[in-house]
Coordinates of C-alpha atoms and ligand atoms in Angstrom, one line a residue:
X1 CA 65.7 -60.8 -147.6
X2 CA 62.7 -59.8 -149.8
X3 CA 60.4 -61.8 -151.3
X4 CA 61.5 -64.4 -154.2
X5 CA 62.4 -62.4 -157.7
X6 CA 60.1 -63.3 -160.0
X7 CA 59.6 -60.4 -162.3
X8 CA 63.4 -60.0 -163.0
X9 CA 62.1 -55.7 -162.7
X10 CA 64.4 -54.3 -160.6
X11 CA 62.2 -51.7 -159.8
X12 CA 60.0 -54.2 -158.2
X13 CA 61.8 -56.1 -156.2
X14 CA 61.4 -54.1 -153.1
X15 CA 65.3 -54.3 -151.8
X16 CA 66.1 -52.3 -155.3
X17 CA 63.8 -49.8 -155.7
X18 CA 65.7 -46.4 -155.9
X19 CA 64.2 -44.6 -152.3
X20 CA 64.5 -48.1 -150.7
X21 CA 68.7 -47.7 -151.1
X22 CA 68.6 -44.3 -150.7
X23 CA 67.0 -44.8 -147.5
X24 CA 69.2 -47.5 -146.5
X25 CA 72.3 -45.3 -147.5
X26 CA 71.2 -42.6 -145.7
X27 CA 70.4 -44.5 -142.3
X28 CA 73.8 -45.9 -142.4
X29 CA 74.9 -42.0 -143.1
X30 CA 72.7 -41.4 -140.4
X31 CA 74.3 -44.2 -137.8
X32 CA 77.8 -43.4 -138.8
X33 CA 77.1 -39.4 -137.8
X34 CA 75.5 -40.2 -134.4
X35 CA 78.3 -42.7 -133.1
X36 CA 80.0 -40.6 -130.6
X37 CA 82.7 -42.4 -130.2
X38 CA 85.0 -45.3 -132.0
X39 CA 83.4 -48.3 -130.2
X40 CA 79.8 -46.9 -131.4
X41 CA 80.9 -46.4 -134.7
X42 CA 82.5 -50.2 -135.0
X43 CA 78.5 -50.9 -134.2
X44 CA 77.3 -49.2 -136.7
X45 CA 79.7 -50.6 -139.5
X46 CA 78.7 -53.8 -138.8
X47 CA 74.8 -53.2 -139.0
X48 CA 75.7 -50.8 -142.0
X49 CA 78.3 -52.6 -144.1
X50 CA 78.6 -56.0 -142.5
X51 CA 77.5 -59.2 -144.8
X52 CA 73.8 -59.1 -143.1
X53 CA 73.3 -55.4 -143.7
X54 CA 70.7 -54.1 -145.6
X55 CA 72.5 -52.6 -148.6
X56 CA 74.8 -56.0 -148.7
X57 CA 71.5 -58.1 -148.9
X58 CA 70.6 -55.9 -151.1
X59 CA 73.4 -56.4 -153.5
X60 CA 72.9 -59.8 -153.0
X61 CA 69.6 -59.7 -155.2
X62 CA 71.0 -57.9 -158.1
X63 CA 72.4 -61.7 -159.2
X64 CA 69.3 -62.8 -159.9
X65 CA 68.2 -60.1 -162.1
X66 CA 68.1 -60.2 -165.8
X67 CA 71.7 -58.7 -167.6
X68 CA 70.4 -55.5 -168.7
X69 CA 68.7 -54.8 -165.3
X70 CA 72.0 -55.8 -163.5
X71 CA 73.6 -52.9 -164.5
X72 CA 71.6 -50.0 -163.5
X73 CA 70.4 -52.3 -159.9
X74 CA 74.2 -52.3 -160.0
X75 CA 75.1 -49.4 -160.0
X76 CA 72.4 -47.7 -157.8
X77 CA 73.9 -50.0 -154.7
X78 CA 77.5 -49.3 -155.5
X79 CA 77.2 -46.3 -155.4
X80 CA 75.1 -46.4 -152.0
X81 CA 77.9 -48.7 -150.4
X82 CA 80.6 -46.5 -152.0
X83 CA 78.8 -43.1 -150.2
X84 CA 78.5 -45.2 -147.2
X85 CA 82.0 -46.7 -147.1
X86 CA 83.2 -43.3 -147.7
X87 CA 81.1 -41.6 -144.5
X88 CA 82.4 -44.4 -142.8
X89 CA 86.1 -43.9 -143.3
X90 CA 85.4 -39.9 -142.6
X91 CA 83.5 -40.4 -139.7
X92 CA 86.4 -43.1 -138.3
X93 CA 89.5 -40.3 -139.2
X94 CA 87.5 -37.5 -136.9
X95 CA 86.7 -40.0 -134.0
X96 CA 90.3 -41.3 -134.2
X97 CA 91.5 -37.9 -134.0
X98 CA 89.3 -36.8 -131.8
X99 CA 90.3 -39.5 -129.6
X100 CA 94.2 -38.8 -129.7
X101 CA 93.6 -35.3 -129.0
X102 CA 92.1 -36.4 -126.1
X103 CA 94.4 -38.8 -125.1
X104 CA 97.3 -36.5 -125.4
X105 CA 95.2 -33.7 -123.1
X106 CA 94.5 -36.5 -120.4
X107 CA 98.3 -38.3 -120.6
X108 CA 100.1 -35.1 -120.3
X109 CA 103.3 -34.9 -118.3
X110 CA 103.7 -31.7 -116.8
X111 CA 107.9 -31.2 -117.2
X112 CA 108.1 -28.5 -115.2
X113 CA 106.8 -30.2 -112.0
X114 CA 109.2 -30.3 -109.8
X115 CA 110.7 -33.7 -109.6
X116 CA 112.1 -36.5 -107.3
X117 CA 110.3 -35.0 -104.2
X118 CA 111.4 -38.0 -102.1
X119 CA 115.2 -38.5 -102.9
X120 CA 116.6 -42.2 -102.8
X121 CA 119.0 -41.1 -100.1
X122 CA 121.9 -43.4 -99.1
X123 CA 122.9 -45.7 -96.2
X124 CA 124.9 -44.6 -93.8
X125 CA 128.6 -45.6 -94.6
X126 CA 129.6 -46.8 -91.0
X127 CA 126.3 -49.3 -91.1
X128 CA 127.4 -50.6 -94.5
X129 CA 130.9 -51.0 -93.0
X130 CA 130.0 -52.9 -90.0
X131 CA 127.7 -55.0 -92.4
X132 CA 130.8 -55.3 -95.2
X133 CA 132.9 -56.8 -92.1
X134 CA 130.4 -58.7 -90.2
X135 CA 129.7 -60.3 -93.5
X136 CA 133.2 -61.6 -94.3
X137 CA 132.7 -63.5 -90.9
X138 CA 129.6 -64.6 -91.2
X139 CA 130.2 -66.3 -94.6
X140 CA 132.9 -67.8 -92.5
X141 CA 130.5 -69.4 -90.0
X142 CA 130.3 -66.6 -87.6
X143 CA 126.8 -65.3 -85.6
X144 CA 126.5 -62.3 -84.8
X145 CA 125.6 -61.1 -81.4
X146 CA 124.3 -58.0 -79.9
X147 CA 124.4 -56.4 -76.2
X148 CA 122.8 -53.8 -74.7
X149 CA 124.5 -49.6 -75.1
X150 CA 123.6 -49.3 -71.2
X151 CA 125.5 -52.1 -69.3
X152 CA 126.3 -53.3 -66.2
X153 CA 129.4 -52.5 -64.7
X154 CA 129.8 -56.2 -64.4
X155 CA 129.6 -56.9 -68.2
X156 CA 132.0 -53.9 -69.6
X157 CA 134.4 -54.5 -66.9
X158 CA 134.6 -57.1 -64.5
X159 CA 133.9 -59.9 -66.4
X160 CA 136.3 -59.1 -68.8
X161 CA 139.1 -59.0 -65.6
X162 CA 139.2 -55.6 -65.2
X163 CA 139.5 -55.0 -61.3
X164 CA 138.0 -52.3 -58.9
X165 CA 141.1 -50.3 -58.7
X166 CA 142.8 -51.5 -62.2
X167 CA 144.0 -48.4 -64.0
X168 CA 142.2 -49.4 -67.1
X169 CA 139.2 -48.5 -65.6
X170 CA 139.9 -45.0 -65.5
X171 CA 141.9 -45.4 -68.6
X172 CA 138.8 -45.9 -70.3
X173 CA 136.6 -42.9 -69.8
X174 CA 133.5 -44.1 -68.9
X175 CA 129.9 -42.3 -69.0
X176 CA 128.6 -43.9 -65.7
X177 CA 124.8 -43.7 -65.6
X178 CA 124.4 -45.1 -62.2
X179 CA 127.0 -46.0 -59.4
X180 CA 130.3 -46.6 -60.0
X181 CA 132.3 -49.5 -58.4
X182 CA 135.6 -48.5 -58.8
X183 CA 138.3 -47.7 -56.2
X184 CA 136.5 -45.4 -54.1
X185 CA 132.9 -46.9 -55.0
X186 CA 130.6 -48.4 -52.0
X187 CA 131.0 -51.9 -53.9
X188 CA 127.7 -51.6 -55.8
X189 CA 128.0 -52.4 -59.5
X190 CA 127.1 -49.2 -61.5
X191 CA 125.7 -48.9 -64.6
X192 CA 127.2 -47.4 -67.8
X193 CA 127.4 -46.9 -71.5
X194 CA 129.4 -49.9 -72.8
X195 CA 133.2 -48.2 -73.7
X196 CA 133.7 -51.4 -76.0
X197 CA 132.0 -53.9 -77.4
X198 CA 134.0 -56.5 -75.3
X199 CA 131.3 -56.7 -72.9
X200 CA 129.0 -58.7 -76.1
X201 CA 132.0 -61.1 -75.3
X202 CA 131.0 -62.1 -71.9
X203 CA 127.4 -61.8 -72.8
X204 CA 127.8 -64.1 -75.9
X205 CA 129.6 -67.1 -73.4
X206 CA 127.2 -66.7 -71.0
X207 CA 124.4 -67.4 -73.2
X208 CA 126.2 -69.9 -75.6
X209 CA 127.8 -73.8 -75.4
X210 CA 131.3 -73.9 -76.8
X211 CA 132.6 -73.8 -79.3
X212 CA 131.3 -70.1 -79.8
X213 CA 131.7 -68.0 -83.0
X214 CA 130.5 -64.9 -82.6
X215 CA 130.6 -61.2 -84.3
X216 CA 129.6 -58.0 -82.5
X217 CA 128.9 -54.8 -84.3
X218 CA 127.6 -51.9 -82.1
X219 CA 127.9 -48.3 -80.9
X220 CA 130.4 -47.6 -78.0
X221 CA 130.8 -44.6 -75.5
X222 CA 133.9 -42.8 -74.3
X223 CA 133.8 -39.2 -72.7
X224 CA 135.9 -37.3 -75.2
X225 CA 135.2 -34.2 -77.0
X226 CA 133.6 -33.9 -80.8
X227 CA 136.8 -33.0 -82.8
X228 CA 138.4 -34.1 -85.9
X229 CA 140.0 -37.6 -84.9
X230 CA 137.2 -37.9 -81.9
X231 CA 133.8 -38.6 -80.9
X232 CA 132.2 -39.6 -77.9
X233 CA 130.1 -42.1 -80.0
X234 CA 131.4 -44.3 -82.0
X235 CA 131.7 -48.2 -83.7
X236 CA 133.3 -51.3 -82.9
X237 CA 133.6 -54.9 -84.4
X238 CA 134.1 -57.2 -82.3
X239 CA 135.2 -61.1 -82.6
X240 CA 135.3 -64.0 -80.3
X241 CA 136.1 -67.5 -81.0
X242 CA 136.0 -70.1 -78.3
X243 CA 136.9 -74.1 -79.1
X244 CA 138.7 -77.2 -78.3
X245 CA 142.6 -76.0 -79.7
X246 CA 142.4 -72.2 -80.8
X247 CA 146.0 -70.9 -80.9
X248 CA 147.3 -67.3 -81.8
X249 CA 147.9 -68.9 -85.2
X250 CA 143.8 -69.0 -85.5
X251 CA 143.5 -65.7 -84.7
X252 CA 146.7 -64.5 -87.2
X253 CA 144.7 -66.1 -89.9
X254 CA 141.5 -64.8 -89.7
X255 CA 143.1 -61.4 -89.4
X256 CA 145.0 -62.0 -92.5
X257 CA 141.5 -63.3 -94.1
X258 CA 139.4 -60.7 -93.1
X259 CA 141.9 -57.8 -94.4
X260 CA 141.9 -60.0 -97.6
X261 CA 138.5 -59.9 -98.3
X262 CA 138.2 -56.3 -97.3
X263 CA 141.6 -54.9 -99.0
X264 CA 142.9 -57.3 -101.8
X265 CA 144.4 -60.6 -101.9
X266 CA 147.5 -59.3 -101.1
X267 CA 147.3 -58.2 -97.8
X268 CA 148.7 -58.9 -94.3
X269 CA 148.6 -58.1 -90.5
X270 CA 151.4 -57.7 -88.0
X271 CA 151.0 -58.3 -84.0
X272 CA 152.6 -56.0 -82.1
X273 CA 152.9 -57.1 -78.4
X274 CA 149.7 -55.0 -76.0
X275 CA 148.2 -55.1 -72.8
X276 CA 144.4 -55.7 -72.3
X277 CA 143.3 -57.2 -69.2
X278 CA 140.9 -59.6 -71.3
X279 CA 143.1 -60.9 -73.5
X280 CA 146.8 -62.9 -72.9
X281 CA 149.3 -62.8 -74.7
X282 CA 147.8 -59.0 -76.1
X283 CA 148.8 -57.4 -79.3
X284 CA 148.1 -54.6 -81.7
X285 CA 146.8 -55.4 -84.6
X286 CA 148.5 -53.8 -87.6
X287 CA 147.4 -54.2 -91.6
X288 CA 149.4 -53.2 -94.5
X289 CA 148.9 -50.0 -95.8
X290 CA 146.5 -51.2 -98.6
X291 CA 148.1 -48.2 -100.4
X292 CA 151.9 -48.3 -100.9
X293 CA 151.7 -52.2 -99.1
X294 CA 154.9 -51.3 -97.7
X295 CA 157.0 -49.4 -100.4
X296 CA 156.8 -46.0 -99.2
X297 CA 159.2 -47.0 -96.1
X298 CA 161.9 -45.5 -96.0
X299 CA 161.8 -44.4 -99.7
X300 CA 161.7 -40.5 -100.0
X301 CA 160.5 -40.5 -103.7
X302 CA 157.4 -42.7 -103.2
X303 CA 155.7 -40.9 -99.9
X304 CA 152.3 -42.1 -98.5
X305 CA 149.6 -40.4 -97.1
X306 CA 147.3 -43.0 -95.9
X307 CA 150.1 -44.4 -93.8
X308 CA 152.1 -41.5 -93.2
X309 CA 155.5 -43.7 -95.4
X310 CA 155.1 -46.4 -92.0
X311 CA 153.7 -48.8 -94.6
X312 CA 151.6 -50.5 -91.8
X313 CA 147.9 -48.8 -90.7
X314 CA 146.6 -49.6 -87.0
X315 CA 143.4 -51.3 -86.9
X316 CA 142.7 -52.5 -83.2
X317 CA 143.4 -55.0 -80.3
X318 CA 143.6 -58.5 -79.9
X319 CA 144.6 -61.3 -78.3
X320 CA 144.1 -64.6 -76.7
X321 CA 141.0 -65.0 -74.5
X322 CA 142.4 -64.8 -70.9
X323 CA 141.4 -67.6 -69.0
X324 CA 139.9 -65.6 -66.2
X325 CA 137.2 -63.8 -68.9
X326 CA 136.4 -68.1 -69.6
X327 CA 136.2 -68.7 -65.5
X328 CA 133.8 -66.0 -65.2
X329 CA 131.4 -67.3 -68.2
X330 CA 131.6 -70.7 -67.3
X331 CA 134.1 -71.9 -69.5
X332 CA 136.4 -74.6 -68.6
X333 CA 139.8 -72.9 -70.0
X334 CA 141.7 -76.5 -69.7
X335 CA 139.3 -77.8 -72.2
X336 CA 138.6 -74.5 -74.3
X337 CA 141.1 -71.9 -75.2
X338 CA 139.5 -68.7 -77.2
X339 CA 141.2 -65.4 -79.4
X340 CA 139.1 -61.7 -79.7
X341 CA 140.2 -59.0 -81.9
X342 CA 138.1 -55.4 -82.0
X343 CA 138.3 -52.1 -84.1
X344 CA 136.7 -49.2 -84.4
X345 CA 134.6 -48.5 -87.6
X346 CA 134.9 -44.5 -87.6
X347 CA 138.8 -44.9 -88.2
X348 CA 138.7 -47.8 -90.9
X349 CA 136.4 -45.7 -92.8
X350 CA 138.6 -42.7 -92.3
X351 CA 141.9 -44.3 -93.6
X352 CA 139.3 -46.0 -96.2
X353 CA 137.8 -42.8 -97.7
X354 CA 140.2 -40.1 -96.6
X355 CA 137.3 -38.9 -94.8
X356 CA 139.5 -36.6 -92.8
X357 CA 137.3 -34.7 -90.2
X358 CA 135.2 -37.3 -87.9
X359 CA 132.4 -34.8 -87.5
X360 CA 131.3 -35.6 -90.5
X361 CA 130.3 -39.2 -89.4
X362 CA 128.1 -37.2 -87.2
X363 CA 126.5 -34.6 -88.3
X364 CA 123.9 -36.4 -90.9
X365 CA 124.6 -34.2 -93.7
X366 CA 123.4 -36.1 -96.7
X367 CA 125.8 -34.6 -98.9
X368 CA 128.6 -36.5 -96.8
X369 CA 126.5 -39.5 -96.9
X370 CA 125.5 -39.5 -100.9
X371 CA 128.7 -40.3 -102.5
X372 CA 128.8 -43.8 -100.5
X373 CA 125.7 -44.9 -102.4
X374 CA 122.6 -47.3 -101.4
X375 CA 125.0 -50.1 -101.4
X376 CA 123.0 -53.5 -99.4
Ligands
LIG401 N1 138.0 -53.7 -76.4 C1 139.3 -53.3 -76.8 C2 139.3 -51.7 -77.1 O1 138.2 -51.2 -77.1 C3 139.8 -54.0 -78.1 C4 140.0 -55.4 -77.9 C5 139.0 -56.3 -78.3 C6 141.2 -55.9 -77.5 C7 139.2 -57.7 -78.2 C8 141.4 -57.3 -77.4 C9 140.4 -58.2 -77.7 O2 140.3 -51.1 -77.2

């Protein structure tokens, strides 16, 4: 602030004089001009226009000058600030705009780059399958066990009471990958790709205490031919419950439970009598065709195509846990009684989603796969 304003002549006190604004209006000019940018120019307003600038102290002095000096001190400052406000608000439009030009050169999106370079993709509708099912069990209490693709000869046949010359062995066709100890074998067990996941059965007693509720999702072998309604790979579930008291109607109702939470609460299985030599009594497992649930039997005007008008779908085997499989885990079958059922994936998912050619399980075309979705 200047010295104190005796004279009450404006053109002495040194704040007022006429080159003393000018110069002070024309530094701020100058300021404004040089800030490059908005941040420097928000400096500059405060030394230029802020209350401790040197045109505001300025104005400050004009109070204590005498009325008819006022006027003309006045109007000299007023008109500085007004220039400078003025050069302030210009200088902040071009730095804004300059600003957004940039911003809108630096934030471009580019539309015609090509997009989505790394597509979602989808799971694989047998895995979500075999997790849908194995879920419905495991909210039930069920663990789910896992056995090895390559397995003894032991574990995929004789354990399960399947003996060296049964015909079921041959029934099944087997990819052996070492030995064989079949009929004609030299008594060495062989090695092979599991033909069911029945074997996981054996596995899962050996390893476990009763009771024992298990699932068993995996990938089983049989020497067939690619073709429509085969592949020489494919998917089974597997269940096995051993405990104190298990009777057929256990197993009947967890059928009839598991095809409810997959189909609808009004659905059902029929037992058909079967021969397995793991399982006694052995049946075929039949659901209602989740379809017509029945009406198409019989009834000429309401055909089916998912069941072919039988009203029932096959789904698998089951059956009672034969007490020799329990002798050969270590099971004592007066105390503990068991049921297994098992079904292959590939033809749920074909009666499921009219997916009518098998090959196309198989031959990892992602527009087969898409449709299904990312379901988890
Ligand atoms: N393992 C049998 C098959 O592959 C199915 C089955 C499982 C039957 C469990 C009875 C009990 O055909």
């Amino acid at each position: 602030m200047s010295a104190p304003n005796k004279s009450y002549d404006p053109v002495e006190v040194e704040a007022l004089k006429p080159e003393e604004i000018e110069r002070m209006r024309d530094e701020a000019l100058a300021a404004f001009a040089a800030a490059g940018d908005l941040d420097a120019l928000q400096e500059a307003k405060v030394a230029h226009t802020g209350g401790t600038s040197p045109l505001a102290l300025a104005n400050r002095e004009i109070g204590a000058l005498p009325p008819h000096a006022k006027a003309d001190a006045g109007k000299r400052v007023g008109q500085a600030r007004g220039a400078v406000n003025k050069a302030l608000a210009a200088r902040q439009t071009e730095l804004e705009a300059e600003r957004d030009a940039r911003v809108l050169v630096e934030e471009a999106v580019d539309v015609t780059l090509p997009y989505d370079r790394v597509p979602a993709g989808a799971r694989h509708p047998l895995t979500t399958m075999m997790e849908r099912v194995s879920d419905v069990f495991v909210s039930m209490g069920y663990e789910i066990a896992e056995g090895p693709e390559v397995e003894a000869e032991w574990f995929n046949f004789d354990a399960l009471n399947f003996t060296p010359d049964h015909p079921a062995r041959q029934m099944q066709d087997t990819f052996f990958v070492q030995g064989a100890k079949g009929a004609d074998s030299d008594g060495e067990s062989g090695v092979v790709l599991r033909t069911h996941t029945s074997p996981v059965q054996a596995r899962a007693l050996l390893d476990r205490e009763p009771p024992v509720y298990v699932v068993c999702p995996g990938r089983v072998y049989r020497t067939d031919e690619l073709d429509a309604t085969h592949t020489p790979v494919f998917h089974q579930i597997e269940l096995l419950a051993v405990d104190e008291g298990l009777t057929m109607a256990d197993l009947k109702g967890t059928l009839d439970h598991m095809v409810q939470s997959l189909f609808g609460a009004d659905m059902k299985t029929r037992l058909r009598p079967n021969y397995f030599p793991f399982t006694e009594p052995s049946a075929e497992m039949d659901m209602l065709c989740y379809v017509c649930k029945g009406e198409s039997v019989g009834n000429p005007d309401r055909s089916c195509r998912t069941c072919s008008s039988e009203g029932w779908i096959e789904l698998g085997g089951c059956g009672m846990v034969n007490p020799r499989v329990l002798i050969a885990c270590g099971v004592d079958p007066e105390k503990y009684s068991g049921f297994a059922f098992g079904f292959g994936i590939e033809r749920m998912l074909m009666f499921r989603h009219n997916v009518e050619d098998m090959r196309d399980m198989v031959e990892g075309d992602v527009r087969f796969t898409r449709p299904f979705g990312m379901e988890i």
